Short mmCIF file of C-alpha atoms in Angstrom, two decimals:
data_model
loop_
_atom_site.label_atom_id
_atom_site.label_comp_id
_atom_site.label_asym_id
_atom_site.label_seq_id
_atom_site.Cartn_x
_atom_site.Cartn_y
_atom_site.Cartn_z
CA MET A 1 0.01 0.00 -0.01
CA PRO A 2 1.38 3.44 -0.85
CA SER A 3 2.12 5.66 2.12
CA ILE A 4 -0.44 8.30 3.09
CA ALA A 5 2.27 10.94 2.61
CA SER A 6 2.49 10.08 -1.10
CA ARG A 7 -1.26 10.53 -1.63
CA ARG A 8 -2.28 13.35 0.69
CA ARG A 9 -1.15 16.87 1.40
CA LEU A 10 -0.55 16.45 5.16
CA PRO A 11 2.21 17.69 7.45
CA ARG A 12 5.07 15.23 7.23
CA ALA A 13 4.85 14.20 10.94
CA LEU A 14 1.17 13.54 10.73
CA ALA A 15 1.46 11.55 7.59
CA ALA A 16 4.16 9.41 9.13
CA ALA A 17 2.02 8.79 12.18
CA ILE A 18 -0.86 7.66 10.05
CA ASP A 19 1.38 5.40 7.97
CA GLY A 20 2.63 3.91 11.26
CA CYS A 21 -0.93 3.13 12.34
CA LEU A 22 -1.51 1.28 9.07
CA ARG A 23 1.47 -1.05 9.33
CA ALA A 24 0.59 -4.72 8.69
CA ASP A 25 2.36 -5.85 11.86
CA PRO A 26 0.44 -4.75 14.96
CA ALA A 27 3.64 -4.88 17.05
CA ALA A 28 5.19 -2.31 14.74
CA ARG A 29 2.31 0.12 15.09
CA PRO A 30 2.76 3.20 17.38
CA THR A 31 1.00 3.48 20.69
CA VAL A 32 -1.87 5.98 21.02
CA PRO A 33 0.19 8.89 22.39
CA GLU A 34 2.53 8.94 19.36
CA PRO A 35 -0.06 9.75 16.63
CA ALA A 36 -2.02 11.91 19.09
CA GLU A 37 1.03 14.04 19.65
CA ALA A 38 1.67 14.34 15.85
CA LEU A 39 -2.01 15.37 15.42
CA GLY A 40 -1.81 17.84 18.28
CA ALA A 41 1.27 19.46 16.82
CA THR A 42 -0.70 20.28 13.66
CA LEU A 43 -3.71 21.83 15.43
CA PRO A 44 -3.81 25.39 16.54
CA GLY A 45 -4.26 26.16 20.25
CA GLU A 46 -2.23 25.78 23.38
CA ARG A 47 -4.31 22.95 24.84
CA PHE A 48 -3.05 20.54 22.17
CA ARG A 49 0.58 21.47 22.64
CA ARG A 50 0.86 20.43 26.27
CA GLY A 51 1.26 16.77 25.42
CA ARG A 52 -2.36 15.86 26.22
CA PRO A 53 -5.52 17.47 24.89
CA ASP A 54 -7.63 19.16 27.54
CA PHE A 55 -11.17 18.52 26.33
CA ASP A 56 -12.83 19.83 29.54
CA GLN A 57 -12.03 23.47 28.79
#
């Protein structure tokens, strides 16, 4: 399967995180915090840059 980065216009770190989640070997896939951090880095706002989204605010 071609990588997401080759088919979409996404920030490089986010595309790499998505590609990691799509790996055939489950043991090679990232844990939840890794793609969440890549996503948070692409979103505006301080609450996503602290390492953990604060959805209560």
